[in-house]
Coordinates of C-alpha atoms in Angstrom, one line a residue:
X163 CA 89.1 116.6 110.1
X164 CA 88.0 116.6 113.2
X165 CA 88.7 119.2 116.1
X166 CA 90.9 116.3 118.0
X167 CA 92.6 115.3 115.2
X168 CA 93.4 119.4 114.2
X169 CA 95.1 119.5 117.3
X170 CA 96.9 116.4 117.0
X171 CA 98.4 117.7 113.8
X172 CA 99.2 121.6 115.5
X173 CA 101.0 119.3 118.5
X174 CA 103.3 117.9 116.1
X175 CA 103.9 121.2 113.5
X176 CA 101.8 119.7 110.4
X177 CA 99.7 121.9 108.0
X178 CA 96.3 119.7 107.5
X179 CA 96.1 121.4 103.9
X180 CA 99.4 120.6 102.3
X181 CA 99.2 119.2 98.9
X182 CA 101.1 115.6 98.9
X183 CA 101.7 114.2 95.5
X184 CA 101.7 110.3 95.0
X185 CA 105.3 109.1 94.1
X186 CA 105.7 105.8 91.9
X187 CA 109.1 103.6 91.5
X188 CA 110.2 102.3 87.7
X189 CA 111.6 99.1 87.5
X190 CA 114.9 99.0 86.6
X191 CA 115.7 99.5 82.8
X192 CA 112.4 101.2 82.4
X193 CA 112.3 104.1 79.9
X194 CA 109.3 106.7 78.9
X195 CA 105.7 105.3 80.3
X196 CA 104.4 109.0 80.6
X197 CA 102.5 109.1 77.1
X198 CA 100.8 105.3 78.7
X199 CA 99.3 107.2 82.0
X200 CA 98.9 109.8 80.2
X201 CA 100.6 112.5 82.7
X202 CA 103.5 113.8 83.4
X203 CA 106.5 112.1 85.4
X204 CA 108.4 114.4 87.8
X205 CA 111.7 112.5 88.7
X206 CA 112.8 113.0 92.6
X207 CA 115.9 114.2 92.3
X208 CA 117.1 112.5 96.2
X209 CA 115.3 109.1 96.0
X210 CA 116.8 107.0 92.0
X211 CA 113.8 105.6 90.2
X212 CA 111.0 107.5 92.2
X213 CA 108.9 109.6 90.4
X214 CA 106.0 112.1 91.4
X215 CA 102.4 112.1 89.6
X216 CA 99.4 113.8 90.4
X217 CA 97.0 112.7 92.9
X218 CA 94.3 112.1 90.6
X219 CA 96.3 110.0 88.2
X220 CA 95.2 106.2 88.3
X221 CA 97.8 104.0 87.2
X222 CA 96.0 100.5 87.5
X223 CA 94.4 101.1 84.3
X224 CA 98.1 101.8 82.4
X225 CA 99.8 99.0 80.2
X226 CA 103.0 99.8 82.7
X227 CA 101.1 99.1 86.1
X228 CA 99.1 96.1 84.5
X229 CA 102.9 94.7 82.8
X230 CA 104.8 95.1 86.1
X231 CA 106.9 98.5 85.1
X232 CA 106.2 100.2 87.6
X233 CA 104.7 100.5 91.3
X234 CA 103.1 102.6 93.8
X235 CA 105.3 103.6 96.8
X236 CA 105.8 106.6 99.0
X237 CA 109.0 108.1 98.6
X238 CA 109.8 108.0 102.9
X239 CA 109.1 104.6 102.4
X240 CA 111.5 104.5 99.7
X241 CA 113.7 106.2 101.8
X242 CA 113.4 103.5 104.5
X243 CA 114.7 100.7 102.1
X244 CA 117.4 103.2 101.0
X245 CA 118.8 103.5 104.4
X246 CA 119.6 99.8 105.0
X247 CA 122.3 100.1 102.4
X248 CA 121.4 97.0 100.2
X249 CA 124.0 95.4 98.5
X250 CA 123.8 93.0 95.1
X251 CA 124.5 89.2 97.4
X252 CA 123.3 90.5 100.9
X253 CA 120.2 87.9 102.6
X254 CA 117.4 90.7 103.8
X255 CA 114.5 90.4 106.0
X256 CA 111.5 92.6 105.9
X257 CA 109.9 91.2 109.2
X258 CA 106.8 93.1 108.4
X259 CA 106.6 92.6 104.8
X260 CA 102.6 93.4 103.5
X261 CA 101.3 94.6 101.0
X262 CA 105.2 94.6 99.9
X263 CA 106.2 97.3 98.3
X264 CA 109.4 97.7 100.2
X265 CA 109.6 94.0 99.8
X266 CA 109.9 94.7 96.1
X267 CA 112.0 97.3 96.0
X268 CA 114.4 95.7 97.8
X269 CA 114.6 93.0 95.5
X270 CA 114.9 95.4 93.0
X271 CA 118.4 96.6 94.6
X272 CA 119.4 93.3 95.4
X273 CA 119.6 92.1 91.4
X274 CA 120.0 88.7 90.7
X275 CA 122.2 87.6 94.0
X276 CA 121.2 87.3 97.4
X277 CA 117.8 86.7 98.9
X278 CA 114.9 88.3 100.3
X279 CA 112.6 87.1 103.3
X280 CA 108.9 88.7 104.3
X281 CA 106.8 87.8 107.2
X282 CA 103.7 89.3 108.4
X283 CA 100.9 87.7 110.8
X284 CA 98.0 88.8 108.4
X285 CA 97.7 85.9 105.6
X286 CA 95.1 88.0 103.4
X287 CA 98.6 91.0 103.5
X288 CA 100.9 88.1 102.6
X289 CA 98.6 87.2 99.6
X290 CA 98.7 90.5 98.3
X291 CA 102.6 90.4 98.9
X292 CA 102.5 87.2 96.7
X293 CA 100.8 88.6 94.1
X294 CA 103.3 91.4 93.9
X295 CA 106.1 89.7 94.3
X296 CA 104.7 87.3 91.0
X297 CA 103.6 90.2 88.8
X298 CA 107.1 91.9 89.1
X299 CA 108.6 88.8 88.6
X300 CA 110.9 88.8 91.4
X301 CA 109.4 85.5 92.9
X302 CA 112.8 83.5 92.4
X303 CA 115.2 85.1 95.0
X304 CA 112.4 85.6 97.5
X305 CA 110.1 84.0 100.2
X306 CA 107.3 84.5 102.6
X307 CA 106.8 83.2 105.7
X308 CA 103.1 84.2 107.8
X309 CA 104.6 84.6 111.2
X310 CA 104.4 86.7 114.2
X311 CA 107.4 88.9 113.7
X312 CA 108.4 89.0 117.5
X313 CA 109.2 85.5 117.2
X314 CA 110.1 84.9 113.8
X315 CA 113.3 82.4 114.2
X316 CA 114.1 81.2 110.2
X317 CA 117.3 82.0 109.2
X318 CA 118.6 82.9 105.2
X319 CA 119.7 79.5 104.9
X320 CA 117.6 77.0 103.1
X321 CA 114.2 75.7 105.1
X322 CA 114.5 72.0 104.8
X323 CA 118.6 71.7 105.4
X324 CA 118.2 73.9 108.5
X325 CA 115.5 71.7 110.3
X326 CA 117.4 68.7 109.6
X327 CA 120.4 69.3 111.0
X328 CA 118.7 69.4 114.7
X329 CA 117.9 66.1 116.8
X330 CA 114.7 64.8 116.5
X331 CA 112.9 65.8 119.3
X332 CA 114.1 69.6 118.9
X333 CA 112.5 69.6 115.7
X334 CA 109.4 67.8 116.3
X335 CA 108.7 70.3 118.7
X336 CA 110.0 73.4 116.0
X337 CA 107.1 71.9 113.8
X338 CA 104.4 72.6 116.5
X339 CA 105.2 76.4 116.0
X340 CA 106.9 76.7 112.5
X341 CA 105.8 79.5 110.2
X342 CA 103.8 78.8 107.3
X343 CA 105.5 79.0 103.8
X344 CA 103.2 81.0 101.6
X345 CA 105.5 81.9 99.5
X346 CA 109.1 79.9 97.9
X347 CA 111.4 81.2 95.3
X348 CA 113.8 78.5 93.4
X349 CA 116.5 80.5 94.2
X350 CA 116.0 82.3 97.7
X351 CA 117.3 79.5 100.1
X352 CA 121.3 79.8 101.0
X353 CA 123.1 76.5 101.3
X354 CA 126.4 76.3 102.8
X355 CA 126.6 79.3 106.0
X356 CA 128.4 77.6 108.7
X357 CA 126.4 78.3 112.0
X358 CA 128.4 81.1 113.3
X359 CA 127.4 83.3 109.8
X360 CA 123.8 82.7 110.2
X361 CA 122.2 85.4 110.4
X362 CA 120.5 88.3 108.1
X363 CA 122.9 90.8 106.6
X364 CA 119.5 93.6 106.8
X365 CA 116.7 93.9 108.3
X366 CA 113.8 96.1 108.1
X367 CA 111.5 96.3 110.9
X368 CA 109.1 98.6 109.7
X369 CA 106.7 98.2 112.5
X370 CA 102.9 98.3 112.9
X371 CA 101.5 101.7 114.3
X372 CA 98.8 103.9 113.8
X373 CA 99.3 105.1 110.5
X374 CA 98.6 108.8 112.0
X375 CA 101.5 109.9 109.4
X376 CA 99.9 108.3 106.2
X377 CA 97.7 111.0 104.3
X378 CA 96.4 107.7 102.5
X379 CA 95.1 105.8 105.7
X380 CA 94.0 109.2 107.3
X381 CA 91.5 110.1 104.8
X382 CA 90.1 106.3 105.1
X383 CA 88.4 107.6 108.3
X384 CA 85.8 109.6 106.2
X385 CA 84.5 106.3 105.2
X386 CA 85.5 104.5 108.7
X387 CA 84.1 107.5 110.8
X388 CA 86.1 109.7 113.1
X389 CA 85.3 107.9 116.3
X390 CA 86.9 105.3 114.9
X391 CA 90.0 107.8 114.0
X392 CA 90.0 108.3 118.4
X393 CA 90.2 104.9 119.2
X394 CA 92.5 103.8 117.0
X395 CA 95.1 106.2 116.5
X396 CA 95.0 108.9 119.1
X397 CA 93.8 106.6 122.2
X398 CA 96.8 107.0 124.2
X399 CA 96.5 104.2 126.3
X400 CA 97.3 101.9 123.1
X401 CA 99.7 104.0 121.4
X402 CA 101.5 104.4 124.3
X403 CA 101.5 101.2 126.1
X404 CA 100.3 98.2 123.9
X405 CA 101.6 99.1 120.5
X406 CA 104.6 100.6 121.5
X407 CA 105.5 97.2 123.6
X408 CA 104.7 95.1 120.3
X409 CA 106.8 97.6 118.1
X410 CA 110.2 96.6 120.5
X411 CA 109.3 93.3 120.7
X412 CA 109.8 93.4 116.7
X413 CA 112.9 95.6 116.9
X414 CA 114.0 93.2 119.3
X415 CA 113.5 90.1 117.2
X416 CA 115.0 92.3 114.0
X417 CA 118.1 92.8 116.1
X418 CA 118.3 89.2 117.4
X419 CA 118.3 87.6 113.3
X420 CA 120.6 90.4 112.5
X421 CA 124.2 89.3 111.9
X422 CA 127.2 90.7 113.6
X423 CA 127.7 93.7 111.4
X424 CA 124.6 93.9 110.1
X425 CA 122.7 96.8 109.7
X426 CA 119.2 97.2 110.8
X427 CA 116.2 99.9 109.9
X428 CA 113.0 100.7 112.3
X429 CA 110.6 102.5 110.7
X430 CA 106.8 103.9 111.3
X431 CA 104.7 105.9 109.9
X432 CA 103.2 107.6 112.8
X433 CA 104.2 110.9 114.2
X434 CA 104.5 110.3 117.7
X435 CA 106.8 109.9 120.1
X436 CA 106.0 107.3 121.9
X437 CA 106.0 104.9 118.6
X438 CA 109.5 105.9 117.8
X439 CA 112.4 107.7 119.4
X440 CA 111.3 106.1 123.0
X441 CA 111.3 102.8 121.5
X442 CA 114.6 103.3 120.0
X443 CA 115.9 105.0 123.1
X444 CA 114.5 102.0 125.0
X445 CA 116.0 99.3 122.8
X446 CA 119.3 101.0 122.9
X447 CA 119.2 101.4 126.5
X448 CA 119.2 97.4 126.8
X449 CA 121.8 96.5 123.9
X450 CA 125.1 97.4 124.1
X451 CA 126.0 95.8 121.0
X452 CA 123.2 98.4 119.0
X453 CA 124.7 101.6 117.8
X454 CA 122.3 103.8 116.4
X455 CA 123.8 105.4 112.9
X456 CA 124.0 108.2 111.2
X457 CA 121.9 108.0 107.3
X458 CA 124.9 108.9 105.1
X459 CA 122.5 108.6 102.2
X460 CA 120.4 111.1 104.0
X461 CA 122.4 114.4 103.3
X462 CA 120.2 115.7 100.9
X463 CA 116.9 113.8 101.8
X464 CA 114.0 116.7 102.8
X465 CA 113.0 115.5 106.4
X466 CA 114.1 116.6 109.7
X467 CA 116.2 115.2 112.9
X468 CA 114.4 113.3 115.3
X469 CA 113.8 114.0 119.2
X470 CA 116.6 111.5 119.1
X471 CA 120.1 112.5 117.5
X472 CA 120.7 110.4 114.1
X473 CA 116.8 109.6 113.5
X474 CA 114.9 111.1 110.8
X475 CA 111.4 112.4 110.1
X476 CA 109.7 112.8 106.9
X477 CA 106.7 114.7 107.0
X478 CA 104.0 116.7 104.7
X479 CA 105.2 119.6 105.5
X480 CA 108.8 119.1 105.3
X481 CA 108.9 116.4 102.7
X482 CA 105.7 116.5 100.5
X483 CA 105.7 113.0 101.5
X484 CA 103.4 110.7 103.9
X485 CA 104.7 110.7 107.9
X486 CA 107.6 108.2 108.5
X487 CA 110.3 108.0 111.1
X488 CA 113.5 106.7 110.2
X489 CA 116.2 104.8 112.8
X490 CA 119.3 103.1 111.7
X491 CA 121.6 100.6 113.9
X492 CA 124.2 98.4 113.6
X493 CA 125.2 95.5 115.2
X494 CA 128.5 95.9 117.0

């Protein structure tokens, strides 16, 4: 690493040389795939149906990747999902959905009621979501929408009843800017929410950052090249102004397609300040109907308080997991 990015690291209390494992999640009703990857499972005893394996391990060559049995996920994102509190019947929004992981997992949770919704802005992301989403076969109670998630504006009903219902002229001019359907299960629409129930009972807003956090995307700079690594994730100019203004615009928009009642989970993986607890503090500061929440589930999770009381921080050192920052609110 270099000297910049050492001290980066020492700013924020993080050991450059800790060893991070990779962590999978089973599918549900999954049994024994060890003897098929050919290693050993270690079960995470705070996180259900995440496992551990050794870094070296590659799994896309197993029968139980290649059949849809299992997936690779890193347990603080895991831990993300967890925190939303998902519910068999509840309508979720991942406004920031690629490569979709998360997106799986929280079908996964939901069962066979309710709905899930992704969006992201980068269509070769949402592709990979598809794909995902198709290989685990959890297609039918989900659908994709490439959008930019500050303005994302499609509720959990379904697409074609909800645009009909408005005048003509309203929704000639919703066309114009309507987000592309990439994606459409049979069974992911909702018909019958009267108007004032509209709305998403969870949203994950699981912002773009920096990625400083994720041990994964760091070491992609020894093929990138480190002056890359200072302009795009310790410049401070664009952590602290640019991206920080598009991570509350999304929390913002999150908040707005949340139901009353609702809960809602901001997330990055970046380490700094600047990305998390003053956006949080800042969107809290202008909505008095957001209460930030305490993580019940989080009791015996390894990570540490935030700056900010009732956030969370996974980190290597604490967590043996990739950075991620953890926020929960509800809408009063």
């Amino acid at each position: 690493f270099p000297e910049s990015f050492l001290s980066f690291l020492k700013a924020n209390g993080l050991d450059p040389s800790i060893y991070i494992p990779r962590y999978v999640r089973l599918k549900p009703g999954v049994q024994q795939i060890e003897s098929d990857i050919n290693c050993k499972l270690d079960e995470v005893k705070w996180l259900p149906g995440f496992y551990s394996i050794p870094p070296h391990v590659h799994i896309a060559r197993s029968k139980a990747y290649q059949q849809g049995m299992m997936y690779g996920i890193d347990a603080a994102s895991g831990a993300a999902v967890s925190a939303l509190g998902i519910s068999p019947g509840d309508h979720v929004l991942d406004l920031c959905a690629a490569p979709g992981a998360k997106l799986c997992m929280m079908l996964d949770l939901l069962g066979d009621k309710g709905s899930a919704t992704g969006v992201d802005v980068a269509r070769h992301r949402l592709a990979a979501c598809r794909t995902l989403l198709q290989k685990y076969g959890l297609g039918q109670r989900s659908r994709l929408f490439l959008a930019d998630g500050t303005i994302f504006s499609v509720p959990p009903t379904t697409f074609k009843q909800w645009t009909s219902r408005r005048p003509y002229k309203e929704r000639k001019q919703e066309a114009k800017a309507r987000p592309e359907i990439i994606f459409y299960g049979q069974s992911s629409g909702v018909i019958g929410l009267k108007k004032k129930e509209l709305g998403y009972d969870k949203v994950l807003v699981d912002a773009e950052c920096t990625h400083d956090g994720s041990i994964k995307h760091i070491q992609k700079f020894e093929q990138w090249g480190w002056t890359t690594l200072e302009r795009r994730v310790l410049d401070a100019e664009r952590t602290d102004i640019s991206l920080a203004s598009l991570q509350l615009n999304l929390l913002r928009n999150g908040f707005r397609l949340l139901k009353e009642a609702g809960t809602l989970v901001y997330s990055t993986c970046s380490l700094t300040h600047a990305q998390n607890e003053d956006v949080v503090d800042q969107f809290l500061a202008e909505n008095s109907s957001a209460e930030l929440q305490e993580i019940e589930t989080a009791k015996d999770w390894p990570c540490r308080s935030g700056r900010t009381p009732k956030t969370l921080r996974f980190d290597p050192a604490t967590s043996a997991t990739s950075g991620l920052f953890v926020a929960k609110i509800r809408k009063l």
